[in-house]
Short mmCIF file of C-alpha atoms in Angstrom, two decimals:
data_model
loop_
_atom_site.label_atom_id
_atom_site.label_comp_id
_atom_site.label_asym_id
_atom_site.label_seq_id
_atom_site.Cartn_x
_atom_site.Cartn_y
_atom_site.Cartn_z
CA MET Y 1 3.35 -11.62 -15.34
CA LYS Y 2 1.79 -9.58 -12.52
CA ILE Y 3 4.12 -7.22 -10.64
CA ASP Y 4 3.26 -6.48 -6.98
CA ARG Y 5 4.69 -3.70 -4.85
CA ALA Y 6 6.74 -4.88 -1.95
CA ASN Y 7 5.04 -4.33 1.41
CA MET Y 8 6.52 -2.65 4.49
CA ARG Y 9 6.41 -4.24 7.93
CA VAL Y 10 5.55 -1.72 10.66
CA ARG Y 11 4.92 -1.73 14.40
CA VAL Y 12 2.43 0.75 15.85
CA SER Y 13 2.06 1.36 19.60
CA ILE Y 14 -0.82 3.49 20.85
CA PRO Y 15 -1.50 4.45 24.49
CA HIS Y 16 -4.74 3.30 26.03
CA LYS Y 17 -6.42 6.74 25.96
CA GLU Y 18 -6.30 6.95 22.15
CA ALA Y 19 -6.21 3.24 21.25
CA LYS Y 20 -9.95 2.65 20.94
CA ILE Y 21 -10.43 5.88 19.04
CA VAL Y 22 -7.91 5.12 16.25
CA HIS Y 23 -8.15 1.31 16.18
CA ASP Y 24 -10.62 0.93 13.27
CA ARG Y 25 -8.93 3.58 11.11
CA LEU Y 26 -5.53 2.12 11.85
CA LYS Y 27 -6.67 -1.40 11.12
CA SER Y 28 -8.01 -0.33 7.70
CA LEU Y 29 -4.57 0.88 6.61
CA PHE Y 30 -2.90 -2.52 7.20
CA LYS Y 31 -2.84 -5.02 4.37
CA THR Y 32 -2.13 -7.90 6.77
CA ILE Y 33 -2.13 -7.77 10.56
CA GLU Y 34 0.39 -10.21 12.09
CA VAL Y 35 0.05 -9.19 15.79
CA GLU Y 36 -2.70 -7.23 17.54
CA ASP Y 37 -2.03 -7.01 21.25
CA TRP Y 38 -4.12 -5.12 23.81
CA GLU Y 39 -1.90 -5.16 26.92
CA ALA Y 40 -3.15 -3.04 29.84
CA GLY Y 41 -5.36 -1.15 27.41
CA ASP Y 42 -2.43 -0.12 25.19
CA LEU Y 43 -2.57 -1.27 21.59
CA GLU Y 44 0.37 -2.73 19.70
CA MET Y 45 -0.09 -3.82 16.08
CA ILE Y 46 2.51 -5.35 13.77
CA GLY Y 47 1.74 -6.01 10.16
CA LEU Y 48 2.28 -5.29 6.48
CA ILE Y 49 1.21 -2.10 4.79
CA ASP Y 50 1.33 -0.86 1.24
CA PRO Y 51 4.05 1.82 0.92
CA GLY Y 52 1.39 4.24 -0.27
CA ASN Y 53 -0.30 4.04 3.12
CA TYR Y 54 2.83 4.86 5.14
CA LYS Y 55 2.32 8.65 5.22
CA ALA Y 56 -1.38 8.34 6.08
CA MET Y 57 -0.60 5.93 8.92
CA GLU Y 58 2.19 8.12 10.22
CA GLU Y 59 -0.07 11.21 10.24
CA LEU Y 60 -2.87 9.28 11.92
CA VAL Y 61 -0.58 8.07 14.68
CA ARG Y 62 1.04 11.49 15.17
CA LYS Y 63 -2.07 13.67 15.11
CA GLU Y 64 -4.59 11.47 16.89
CA THR Y 65 -2.27 10.47 19.70
CA LYS Y 66 -0.77 13.96 20.12
CA THR Y 67 2.71 12.42 19.57
CA HIS Y 68 2.26 9.80 22.32
CA GLY Y 69 1.90 6.98 19.75
CA VAL Y 70 4.91 5.35 18.12
CA MET Y 71 5.27 4.00 14.59
CA GLU Y 72 8.31 1.94 13.82
CA LEU Y 73 9.46 0.66 10.45
CA LEU Y 74 10.61 -2.96 10.91
CA SER Y 75 11.32 -3.96 7.32
CA LEU Y 76 11.41 -1.75 4.24
CA LYS Y 77 10.39 -4.42 1.77
CA VAL Y 78 8.65 -7.71 2.30
CA VAL Y 79 7.82 -9.88 -0.72
CA GLU Y 80 5.85 -13.10 -0.46
CA GLU Y 81 6.40 -15.75 -3.08
CA GLY Y 82 4.10 -18.68 -2.47
CA ASP Y 83 4.74 -19.90 1.03
CA ILE Y 84 8.10 -18.13 1.30
CA GLU Y 85 8.51 -14.60 2.67
CA ILE Y 86 11.53 -12.60 1.59
CA SER Y 87 12.57 -9.60 3.72
#
């Protein structure tokens, strides 16, 4: 039986000045992207990440946006079993 780590659901909001700069690096840290919205140049992404990527994503958002970006933890553990998602 294979054991998978539970994923974390996060929301990241980046202001338009830094959004294009960090977009590709940010996208690579997500396991699954559920929402990617470019409203007025600002970037908002919601998706699942591996818990091991949390610190790297937090540092990327904090350093590259000079604390203007926001990272929000929406769900601590998300497990998918077949077509059912358990949060």
